[in-house]
Amino acid sequence: MPSVRKWSLRMPSNLCAAPSQPTADGKIVFGIKTGTADDALCNSLQMVDLTTGKTGWRKTYRRQGAWDLLSDVSMAINGDTVTVGRTGRTDAFRVSDGTVLFGELPGNCQPFGFASGPVAIAATSCRTAADDHKEQQVQRIDPVTGKVQWTYKVKKGWEVAQFYSVRPLIVSLKQEDRWAIIVLNENGTYRSQLVGGADDYATKCGGDLLTEGKNLDNCLGVAADDRTVYLATKPAESDLTPTNKVVAFDLNNGQATWKAAAPAGQTLMPMRVEGGRLLMYLAAGKNKGGGIASLPPTGGTPQMVLRHPAAAATVERGFFDSRVAYQNGRCFLMHARISGIDDEDEKSMKSMAGFGS
């Protein structure tokens, strides 16, 4: 069945940020630049109904001070609230009508980004004597009032890099060339830290995917349920036909419980847990189509849910580090950014590929 365009919408200027999820009724707020000049600020918001393609409210917010002006924008949606985070400040608006809900909060610590989802989990930074915002925290914040409900203080010298999940709460931390993943309880207390062993893992976030903005819930290659978090290993760089494994970790103790190997010459990327089974994207290999595979919570051999045709393997392999969406038996691969050497090269770049029916 051929695809039929439902709507299109020309934006007044370039998009520069967006939440990773819309509201439950299909509304989203985009960050757009105020103008078309190269130095135009990302300080304007446009609400769009994704069901109809109609625009709603539009407004500009103020960016001030060196930290604010130089930082990337992090956007998230929690219920009917959209937050716009930058270093040192977050502004919150009601999605449905654009009402300002809160801005700078009391105290020395301010959220610089939230994760979209059923609860409003924020990363906050605190001004220090050096004014470097290096002291950081994880907080649960009421998305309507801005009231802090609990705080977990990150160990000194570590920064909040990403939220892999908010239920369960799984946080990626970084310190220069070091990386750690911690799990928190719903009340913000420490639960465990993942023990990765000798494996190298292949999560790809924000800048790795060449996306605009700096959202804190913007990673590929990780999935979780209430007992387990799943990560993909990196293929060995020396492999001419790269392959990898998916590793399951117990959230209670952080230990690896099993590993499942991808088919030879192909790689697996965890996407989400659905119906008790882990869904993964199986990347295309040489003359091998990709598809969607699944694993039970006990591991084993991946089983195919949707297999892409081998005839499309060359096209599919052109979507390197692409966004993958799977819903109702259909899989879509999408480039996060369209670019090329020149205009003609950019126009010829494939932006999306669909599989299934």
mmCIF file of C-alpha atoms in Angstrom:
data_model
loop_
_atom_site.group_PDB
_atom_site.id
_atom_site.type_symbol
_atom_site.label_atom_id
_atom_site.label_comp_id
_atom_site.label_asym_id
_atom_site.label_seq_id
_atom_site.Cartn_x
_atom_site.Cartn_y
_atom_site.Cartn_z
ATOM 1 C CA MET A 1 0.000 0.000 0.000
ATOM 2 C CA PRO A 2 1.527 3.347 -1.036
ATOM 3 C CA SER A 3 2.124 5.932 1.660
ATOM 4 C CA VAL A 4 -0.274 8.881 1.704
ATOM 5 C CA ARG A 5 0.811 12.257 3.071
ATOM 6 C CA LYS A 6 -1.578 13.296 5.839
ATOM 7 C CA TRP A 7 -0.242 16.805 6.332
ATOM 8 C CA SER A 8 2.790 19.027 5.946
ATOM 9 C CA LEU A 9 3.793 22.157 7.783
ATOM 10 C CA ARG A 10 6.289 24.843 6.860
ATOM 11 C CA MET A 11 7.996 26.259 9.924
ATOM 12 C CA PRO A 12 8.812 29.986 10.136
ATOM 13 C CA SER A 13 12.508 29.258 10.763
ATOM 14 C CA ASN A 14 14.862 26.340 11.431
ATOM 15 C CA LEU A 15 14.098 23.847 14.176
ATOM 16 C CA CYS A 16 16.791 23.757 16.839
ATOM 17 C CA ALA A 17 15.354 21.490 19.565
ATOM 18 C CA ALA A 18 12.449 19.151 20.294
ATOM 19 C CA PRO A 19 11.320 16.784 23.070
ATOM 20 C CA SER A 20 11.776 13.055 22.457
ATOM 21 C CA GLN A 21 8.069 12.406 23.110
ATOM 22 C CA PRO A 22 4.791 14.275 22.494
ATOM 23 C CA THR A 23 1.938 14.546 24.978
ATOM 24 C CA ALA A 24 -0.550 11.684 25.314
ATOM 25 C CA ASP A 25 -2.933 13.493 22.934
ATOM 26 C CA GLY A 26 -0.285 14.043 20.267
ATOM 27 C CA LYS A 27 0.883 17.613 20.867
ATOM 28 C CA ILE A 28 4.499 18.714 20.828
ATOM 29 C CA VAL A 29 6.448 21.949 21.246
ATOM 30 C CA PHE A 30 9.406 22.591 18.943
ATOM 31 C CA GLY A 31 12.329 24.872 19.630
ATOM 32 C CA ILE A 32 12.854 27.176 16.645
ATOM 33 C CA LYS A 33 15.294 29.954 15.895
ATOM 34 C CA THR A 34 14.121 33.554 15.967
ATOM 35 C CA GLY A 35 15.232 34.410 12.469
ATOM 36 C CA THR A 36 17.163 32.852 9.616
ATOM 37 C CA ALA A 37 20.609 34.386 10.232
ATOM 38 C CA ASP A 38 23.468 32.040 11.100
ATOM 39 C CA ASP A 39 23.727 33.543 14.578
ATOM 40 C CA ALA A 40 19.977 33.442 15.301
ATOM 41 C CA LEU A 41 19.221 32.299 18.849
ATOM 42 C CA CYS A 42 17.316 29.133 19.681
ATOM 43 C CA ASN A 43 14.853 30.964 21.926
ATOM 44 C CA SER A 44 11.421 30.569 20.372
ATOM 45 C CA LEU A 45 8.789 27.862 20.871
ATOM 46 C CA GLN A 46 6.066 26.587 18.528
ATOM 47 C CA MET A 47 3.329 24.173 19.598
ATOM 48 C CA VAL A 48 2.093 21.741 16.928
ATOM 49 C CA ASP A 49 -0.706 19.165 16.984
ATOM 50 C CA LEU A 50 0.886 16.101 15.397
ATOM 51 C CA THR A 51 -2.531 14.566 14.689
ATOM 52 C CA THR A 52 -3.765 17.407 12.511
ATOM 53 C CA GLY A 53 -0.585 19.282 11.588
ATOM 54 C CA LYS A 54 -2.070 22.525 12.905
ATOM 55 C CA THR A 55 0.040 25.057 14.788
ATOM 56 C CA GLY A 56 -0.941 26.385 18.201
ATOM 57 C CA TRP A 57 0.706 28.981 20.416
ATOM 58 C CA ARG A 58 4.110 30.484 19.743
ATOM 59 C CA LYS A 59 6.278 32.498 22.095
ATOM 60 C CA THR A 60 9.834 33.594 22.766
ATOM 61 C CA TYR A 61 11.700 33.098 26.039
ATOM 62 C CA ARG A 62 14.657 35.102 27.302
ATOM 63 C CA ARG A 63 18.223 33.772 27.249
ATOM 64 C CA GLN A 64 20.670 35.729 29.363
ATOM 65 C CA GLY A 65 24.144 35.335 30.791
ATOM 66 C CA ALA A 66 27.152 33.505 29.316
ATOM 67 C CA TRP A 67 26.183 30.016 30.515
ATOM 68 C CA ASP A 68 22.665 30.346 29.113
ATOM 69 C CA LEU A 69 23.656 31.844 25.770
ATOM 70 C CA LEU A 70 26.401 29.293 25.091
ATOM 71 C CA SER A 71 24.573 26.125 26.168
ATOM 72 C CA ASP A 72 22.568 23.780 23.957
ATOM 73 C CA VAL A 73 18.847 23.453 24.608
ATOM 74 C CA SER A 74 17.372 20.365 26.272
ATOM 75 C CA MET A 75 13.615 19.833 25.889
ATOM 76 C CA ALA A 76 11.259 17.336 27.526
ATOM 77 C CA ILE A 77 7.537 16.746 27.997
ATOM 78 C CA ASN A 78 6.035 15.508 31.265
ATOM 79 C CA GLY A 79 2.246 15.393 31.204
ATOM 80 C CA ASP A 80 1.033 18.801 29.991
ATOM 81 C CA THR A 81 4.377 20.493 30.737
ATOM 82 C CA VAL A 82 7.233 21.190 28.326
ATOM 83 C CA THR A 83 10.582 22.186 29.804
ATOM 84 C CA VAL A 84 13.372 24.090 28.068
ATOM 85 C CA GLY A 85 16.657 23.502 29.871
ATOM 86 C CA ARG A 86 20.027 25.236 29.556
ATOM 87 C CA THR A 87 23.050 25.423 31.832
ATOM 88 C CA GLY A 88 21.901 27.279 34.929
ATOM 89 C CA ARG A 89 18.177 27.487 34.183
ATOM 90 C CA THR A 90 15.050 25.728 32.946
ATOM 91 C CA ASP A 91 11.790 27.359 31.847
ATOM 92 C CA ALA A 92 8.534 25.386 31.946
ATOM 93 C CA PHE A 93 5.365 26.017 29.919
ATOM 94 C CA ARG A 94 1.951 24.368 29.727
ATOM 95 C CA VAL A 95 1.784 22.536 26.407
ATOM 96 C CA SER A 96 -1.937 23.050 25.890
ATOM 97 C CA ASP A 97 -1.945 26.859 26.099
ATOM 98 C CA GLY A 98 1.644 28.132 26.557
ATOM 99 C CA THR A 99 1.159 29.391 30.115
ATOM 100 C CA VAL A 100 4.458 29.957 31.957
ATOM 101 C CA LEU A 101 4.619 27.468 34.871
ATOM 102 C CA PHE A 102 8.012 28.191 36.417
ATOM 103 C CA GLY A 103 11.470 29.528 35.670
ATOM 104 C CA GLU A 104 14.480 29.935 37.933
ATOM 105 C CA LEU A 105 13.927 27.937 41.133
ATOM 106 C CA PRO A 106 14.914 28.971 44.672
ATOM 107 C CA GLY A 107 18.441 28.095 45.734
ATOM 108 C CA ASN A 108 21.860 27.648 44.192
ATOM 109 C CA CYS A 109 21.035 24.534 42.141
ATOM 110 C CA GLN A 110 19.043 24.724 38.915
ATOM 111 C CA PRO A 111 17.827 22.015 36.489
ATOM 112 C CA PHE A 112 19.552 22.040 33.102
ATOM 113 C CA GLY A 113 17.455 19.294 31.546
ATOM 114 C CA PHE A 114 14.608 16.846 32.151
ATOM 115 C CA ALA A 115 13.750 13.430 30.715
ATOM 116 C CA SER A 116 10.384 13.039 29.001
ATOM 117 C CA GLY A 117 8.093 10.478 30.565
ATOM 118 C CA PRO A 118 5.543 9.701 33.268
ATOM 119 C CA VAL A 119 7.582 11.392 36.023
ATOM 120 C CA ALA A 120 9.642 14.593 35.779
ATOM 121 C CA ILE A 121 13.247 13.599 36.466
ATOM 122 C CA ALA A 122 15.818 16.386 36.113
ATOM 123 C CA ALA A 123 19.566 16.821 36.091
ATOM 124 C CA THR A 124 20.578 19.873 38.099
ATOM 125 C CA SER A 125 23.847 21.733 38.469
ATOM 126 C CA CYS A 126 24.983 23.934 41.344
ATOM 127 C CA ARG A 127 27.066 27.079 41.144
ATOM 128 C CA THR A 128 30.369 26.622 42.934
ATOM 129 C CA ALA A 129 33.131 29.027 43.899
ATOM 130 C CA ALA A 130 34.667 28.325 40.508
ATOM 131 C CA ASP A 131 31.250 28.951 38.854
ATOM 132 C CA ASP A 132 31.702 25.824 36.728
ATOM 133 C CA HIS A 133 28.412 24.026 37.451
ATOM 134 C CA LYS A 134 30.343 20.812 38.096
ATOM 135 C CA GLU A 135 28.455 19.822 41.262
ATOM 136 C CA GLN A 136 25.424 17.945 39.981
ATOM 137 C CA GLN A 137 22.304 16.179 41.218
ATOM 138 C CA VAL A 138 19.399 14.063 40.047
ATOM 139 C CA GLN A 139 16.045 15.398 41.206
ATOM 140 C CA ARG A 140 12.380 14.596 40.889
ATOM 141 C CA ILE A 141 10.541 17.874 40.341
ATOM 142 C CA ASP A 142 6.813 18.582 40.158
ATOM 143 C CA PRO A 143 6.343 19.581 36.472
ATOM 144 C CA VAL A 144 3.548 22.041 37.299
ATOM 145 C CA THR A 145 4.966 23.910 40.295
ATOM 146 C CA GLY A 146 8.727 23.294 40.036
ATOM 147 C CA LYS A 147 8.785 21.988 43.625
ATOM 148 C CA VAL A 148 11.657 19.555 44.291
ATOM 149 C CA GLN A 149 10.326 16.222 45.617
ATOM 150 C CA TRP A 150 13.642 14.464 46.250
ATOM 151 C CA THR A 151 17.348 14.870 45.484
ATOM 152 C CA TYR A 152 20.155 12.403 44.796
ATOM 153 C CA LYS A 153 23.594 14.012 44.995
ATOM 154 C CA VAL A 154 25.994 12.735 42.346
ATOM 155 C CA LYS A 155 29.490 11.894 43.591
ATOM 156 C CA LYS A 156 31.807 14.882 43.289
ATOM 157 C CA GLY A 157 33.562 15.123 39.940
ATOM 158 C CA TRP A 158 30.855 13.211 38.059
ATOM 159 C CA GLU A 159 28.261 14.727 35.716
ATOM 160 C CA VAL A 160 24.821 13.542 34.617
ATOM 161 C CA ALA A 161 25.160 12.549 30.955
ATOM 162 C CA GLN A 162 21.847 10.857 30.106
ATOM 163 C CA PHE A 163 18.738 9.254 31.562
ATOM 164 C CA TYR A 164 18.410 5.819 29.971
ATOM 165 C CA SER A 165 15.042 5.256 31.643
ATOM 166 C CA VAL A 166 12.857 7.018 34.229
ATOM 167 C CA ARG A 167 10.859 3.923 35.252
ATOM 168 C CA PRO A 168 13.065 2.254 36.340
ATOM 169 C CA LEU A 169 15.402 5.216 36.891
ATOM 170 C CA ILE A 170 18.710 4.492 35.156
ATOM 171 C CA VAL A 171 21.297 7.284 34.954
ATOM 172 C CA SER A 172 24.440 7.518 32.835
ATOM 173 C CA LEU A 173 27.256 9.452 34.535
ATOM 174 C CA LYS A 174 30.535 10.668 33.052
ATOM 175 C CA GLN A 175 33.873 11.947 34.340
ATOM 176 C CA GLU A 176 36.307 12.941 31.590
ATOM 177 C CA ASP A 177 37.106 9.540 30.020
ATOM 178 C CA ARG A 178 35.236 7.480 32.629
ATOM 179 C CA TRP A 179 31.646 6.215 32.449
ATOM 180 C CA ALA A 180 29.277 4.730 35.005
ATOM 181 C CA ILE A 181 25.626 3.662 35.039
ATOM 182 C CA ILE A 182 23.673 3.824 38.292
ATOM 183 C CA VAL A 183 20.145 2.700 39.140
ATOM 184 C CA LEU A 184 18.002 4.652 41.608
ATOM 185 C CA ASN A 185 14.845 3.663 43.435
ATOM 186 C CA GLU A 186 11.591 5.566 42.848
ATOM 187 C CA ASN A 187 12.271 7.662 45.961
ATOM 188 C CA GLY A 188 15.698 8.731 44.690
ATOM 189 C CA THR A 189 17.799 6.409 46.855
ATOM 190 C CA TYR A 190 20.686 4.375 45.458
ATOM 191 C CA ARG A 191 19.816 0.898 44.147
ATOM 192 C CA SER A 192 22.840 -0.419 42.232
ATOM 193 C CA GLN A 193 25.638 0.309 39.751
ATOM 194 C CA LEU A 194 26.133 -1.748 36.604
ATOM 195 C CA VAL A 195 29.244 -3.923 36.510
ATOM 196 C CA GLY A 196 30.241 -3.914 32.845
ATOM 197 C CA GLY A 197 33.287 -6.176 32.988
ATOM 198 C CA ALA A 198 35.687 -6.198 30.058
ATOM 199 C CA ASP A 199 33.056 -5.456 27.396
ATOM 200 C CA ASP A 200 32.787 -2.113 25.639
ATOM 201 C CA TYR A 201 29.227 -0.892 25.124
ATOM 202 C CA ALA A 202 27.660 0.891 22.187
ATOM 203 C CA THR A 203 25.080 3.383 23.395
ATOM 204 C CA LYS A 204 24.823 6.367 21.050
ATOM 205 C CA CYS A 205 23.378 9.640 22.298
ATOM 206 C CA GLY A 206 22.785 13.250 21.199
ATOM 207 C CA GLY A 207 26.000 14.398 19.573
ATOM 208 C CA ASP A 208 26.830 10.880 18.335
ATOM 209 C CA LEU A 209 23.623 11.016 16.285
ATOM 210 C CA LEU A 210 24.191 14.558 14.939
ATOM 211 C CA THR A 211 20.889 15.762 16.387
ATOM 212 C CA GLU A 212 20.044 19.345 17.264
ATOM 213 C CA GLY A 213 19.732 20.201 20.942
ATOM 214 C CA LYS A 214 21.098 18.246 23.876
ATOM 215 C CA ASN A 215 18.239 16.188 25.284
ATOM 216 C CA LEU A 216 18.982 13.959 28.260
ATOM 217 C CA ASP A 217 16.829 11.051 27.044
ATOM 218 C CA ASN A 218 18.263 10.771 23.561
ATOM 219 C CA CYS A 219 20.095 7.425 23.325
ATOM 220 C CA LEU A 220 20.040 4.356 21.107
ATOM 221 C CA GLY A 221 21.183 0.904 22.187
ATOM 222 C CA VAL A 222 19.666 0.622 25.666
ATOM 223 C CA ALA A 223 16.320 -0.667 26.987
ATOM 224 C CA ALA A 224 14.941 -1.576 30.406
ATOM 225 C CA ASP A 225 12.035 -3.082 32.313
ATOM 226 C CA ASP A 226 11.448 -3.214 36.066
ATOM 227 C CA ARG A 227 14.058 -5.953 36.615
ATOM 228 C CA THR A 228 16.629 -5.709 33.838
ATOM 229 C CA VAL A 229 18.543 -3.224 31.698
ATOM 230 C CA TYR A 230 19.827 -4.328 28.297
ATOM 231 C CA LEU A 231 22.918 -2.921 26.555
ATOM 232 C CA ALA A 232 24.607 -3.747 23.253
ATOM 233 C CA THR A 233 28.353 -4.343 23.020
ATOM 234 C CA LYS A 234 30.524 -2.603 20.448
ATOM 235 C CA PRO A 235 31.677 -4.761 17.524
ATOM 236 C CA ALA A 236 35.416 -5.292 17.401
ATOM 237 C CA GLU A 237 36.985 -2.603 15.202
ATOM 238 C CA SER A 238 39.101 -5.234 13.463
ATOM 239 C CA ASP A 239 36.047 -7.196 12.265
ATOM 240 C CA LEU A 240 35.473 -7.051 8.523
ATOM 241 C CA THR A 241 31.965 -8.376 9.147
ATOM 242 C CA PRO A 242 31.103 -6.745 12.499
ATOM 243 C CA THR A 243 28.873 -8.490 14.985
ATOM 244 C CA ASN A 244 28.033 -7.941 18.645
ATOM 245 C CA LYS A 245 26.077 -9.154 21.674
ATOM 246 C CA VAL A 246 23.247 -7.942 23.867
ATOM 247 C CA VAL A 247 23.949 -8.090 27.607
ATOM 248 C CA ALA A 248 21.291 -8.213 30.343
ATOM 249 C CA PHE A 249 22.004 -6.686 33.784
ATOM 250 C CA ASP A 250 20.078 -7.300 37.011
ATOM 251 C CA LEU A 251 18.904 -3.934 38.337
ATOM 252 C CA ASN A 252 19.085 -5.084 41.965
ATOM 253 C CA ASN A 253 22.819 -5.857 41.991
ATOM 254 C CA GLY A 254 24.160 -4.497 38.680
ATOM 255 C CA GLN A 255 25.575 -7.857 37.624
ATOM 256 C CA ALA A 256 25.337 -9.252 34.080
ATOM 257 C CA THR A 257 22.951 -12.227 33.941
ATOM 258 C CA TRP A 258 23.270 -13.355 30.318
ATOM 259 C CA LYS A 259 24.584 -12.451 26.860
ATOM 260 C CA ALA A 260 22.939 -13.146 23.502
ATOM 261 C CA ALA A 261 24.925 -13.091 20.260
ATOM 262 C CA ALA A 262 23.753 -11.403 17.072
ATOM 263 C CA PRO A 263 23.780 -13.427 13.826
ATOM 264 C CA ALA A 264 27.183 -13.525 12.134
ATOM 265 C CA GLY A 265 27.977 -10.321 10.245
ATOM 266 C CA GLN A 266 25.120 -8.369 11.837
ATOM 267 C CA THR A 267 24.597 -6.281 14.980
ATOM 268 C CA LEU A 268 21.732 -5.975 17.459
ATOM 269 C CA MET A 269 20.494 -2.774 19.104
ATOM 270 C CA PRO A 270 18.037 -2.911 22.045
ATOM 271 C CA MET A 271 14.958 -0.721 21.478
ATOM 272 C CA ARG A 272 12.353 -1.377 24.184
ATOM 273 C CA VAL A 273 10.647 -4.079 26.230
ATOM 274 C CA GLU A 274 7.147 -4.960 25.020
ATOM 275 C CA GLY A 275 4.916 -7.769 26.227
ATOM 276 C CA GLY A 276 7.713 -9.042 28.436
ATOM 277 C CA ARG A 277 10.122 -9.479 25.516
ATOM 278 C CA LEU A 278 13.075 -7.324 24.477
ATOM 279 C CA LEU A 279 12.650 -5.821 21.008
ATOM 280 C CA MET A 280 15.852 -5.135 19.067
ATOM 281 C CA TYR A 281 16.818 -3.753 15.688
ATOM 282 C CA LEU A 282 18.950 -6.194 13.711
ATOM 283 C CA ALA A 283 21.121 -4.176 11.324
ATOM 284 C CA ALA A 284 21.508 -5.319 7.742
ATOM 285 C CA GLY A 285 24.675 -7.164 6.784
ATOM 286 C CA LYS A 286 26.287 -7.791 3.422
ATOM 287 C CA ASN A 287 23.516 -9.324 1.303
ATOM 288 C CA LYS A 288 21.494 -9.830 4.494
ATOM 289 C CA GLY A 289 18.388 -7.818 5.309
ATOM 290 C CA GLY A 290 17.907 -6.463 8.787
ATOM 291 C CA GLY A 291 14.713 -6.446 10.798
ATOM 292 C CA ILE A 292 13.200 -6.536 14.249
ATOM 293 C CA ALA A 293 14.189 -9.380 16.580
ATOM 294 C CA SER A 294 13.120 -10.301 20.099
ATOM 295 C CA LEU A 295 14.428 -12.104 23.167
ATOM 296 C CA PRO A 296 12.630 -13.420 26.259
ATOM 297 C CA PRO A 297 13.810 -12.165 29.681
ATOM 298 C CA THR A 298 15.885 -15.353 30.011
ATOM 299 C CA GLY A 299 17.978 -14.689 26.890
ATOM 300 C CA GLY A 300 18.774 -17.314 24.275
ATOM 301 C CA THR A 301 18.783 -17.026 20.482
ATOM 302 C CA PRO A 302 17.106 -13.938 18.982
ATOM 303 C CA GLN A 303 13.868 -14.662 17.130
ATOM 304 C CA MET A 304 12.787 -12.560 14.159
ATOM 305 C CA VAL A 305 9.591 -10.533 14.493
ATOM 306 C CA LEU A 306 9.960 -8.709 11.161
ATOM 307 C CA ARG A 307 12.565 -9.585 8.539
ATOM 308 C CA HIS A 308 13.605 -7.002 5.963
ATOM 309 C CA PRO A 309 14.320 -8.239 2.423
ATOM 310 C CA ALA A 310 17.914 -8.994 1.440
ATOM 311 C CA ALA A 311 17.329 -7.024 -1.780
ATOM 312 C CA ALA A 312 17.103 -3.855 0.314
ATOM 313 C CA ALA A 313 20.283 -4.534 2.327
ATOM 314 C CA THR A 314 22.382 -1.949 0.467
ATOM 315 C CA VAL A 315 19.808 0.785 1.056
ATOM 316 C CA GLU A 316 19.373 -0.264 4.681
ATOM 317 C CA ARG A 317 23.107 -0.200 5.344
ATOM 318 C CA GLY A 318 23.132 3.409 4.144
ATOM 319 C CA PHE A 319 21.157 4.334 7.285
ATOM 320 C CA PHE A 320 24.160 4.256 9.588
ATOM 321 C CA ASP A 321 23.414 5.393 13.173
ATOM 322 C CA SER A 322 19.832 6.061 12.145
ATOM 323 C CA ARG A 323 16.745 6.391 14.270
ATOM 324 C CA VAL A 324 14.672 3.210 14.263
ATOM 325 C CA ALA A 325 10.937 3.067 14.993
ATOM 326 C CA TYR A 326 8.800 -0.079 15.109
ATOM 327 C CA GLN A 327 5.038 -0.044 15.562
ATOM 328 C CA ASN A 328 2.140 -2.262 14.413
ATOM 329 C CA GLY A 329 4.335 -4.514 12.274
ATOM 330 C CA ARG A 330 6.120 -1.683 10.465
ATOM 331 C CA CYS A 331 9.736 -0.579 10.851
ATOM 332 C CA PHE A 332 11.076 2.822 9.838
ATOM 333 C CA LEU A 333 14.701 3.932 9.560
ATOM 334 C CA MET A 334 15.281 7.696 9.671
ATOM 335 C CA HIS A 335 18.332 9.904 9.457
ATOM 336 C CA ALA A 336 18.427 12.438 12.283
ATOM 337 C CA ARG A 337 20.018 15.031 9.996
ATOM 338 C CA ILE A 338 20.098 15.492 6.230
ATOM 339 C CA SER A 339 23.449 16.750 4.941
ATOM 340 C CA GLY A 340 25.718 16.453 1.928
ATOM 341 C CA ILE A 341 28.806 17.813 0.210
ATOM 342 C CA ASP A 342 26.639 20.184 -1.829
ATOM 343 C CA ASP A 343 22.944 20.914 -2.433
ATOM 344 C CA GLU A 344 22.493 18.152 -5.015
ATOM 345 C CA ASP A 345 24.175 15.593 -2.777
ATOM 346 C CA GLU A 346 21.950 16.669 0.105
ATOM 347 C CA LYS A 347 18.778 16.444 -2.022
ATOM 348 C CA SER A 348 19.666 12.909 -3.139
ATOM 349 C CA MET A 349 20.211 11.627 0.410
ATOM 350 C CA LYS A 350 17.577 9.131 1.515
ATOM 351 C CA SER A 351 15.834 10.406 4.645
ATOM 352 C CA MET A 352 13.587 7.447 5.489
ATOM 353 C CA ALA A 353 13.027 3.813 4.623
ATOM 354 C CA GLY A 354 9.989 1.743 5.636
ATOM 355 C CA PHE A 355 9.489 -2.009 5.934
ATOM 356 C CA GLY A 356 6.477 -4.216 6.730
ATOM 357 C CA SER A 357 2.815 -3.747 5.983
#
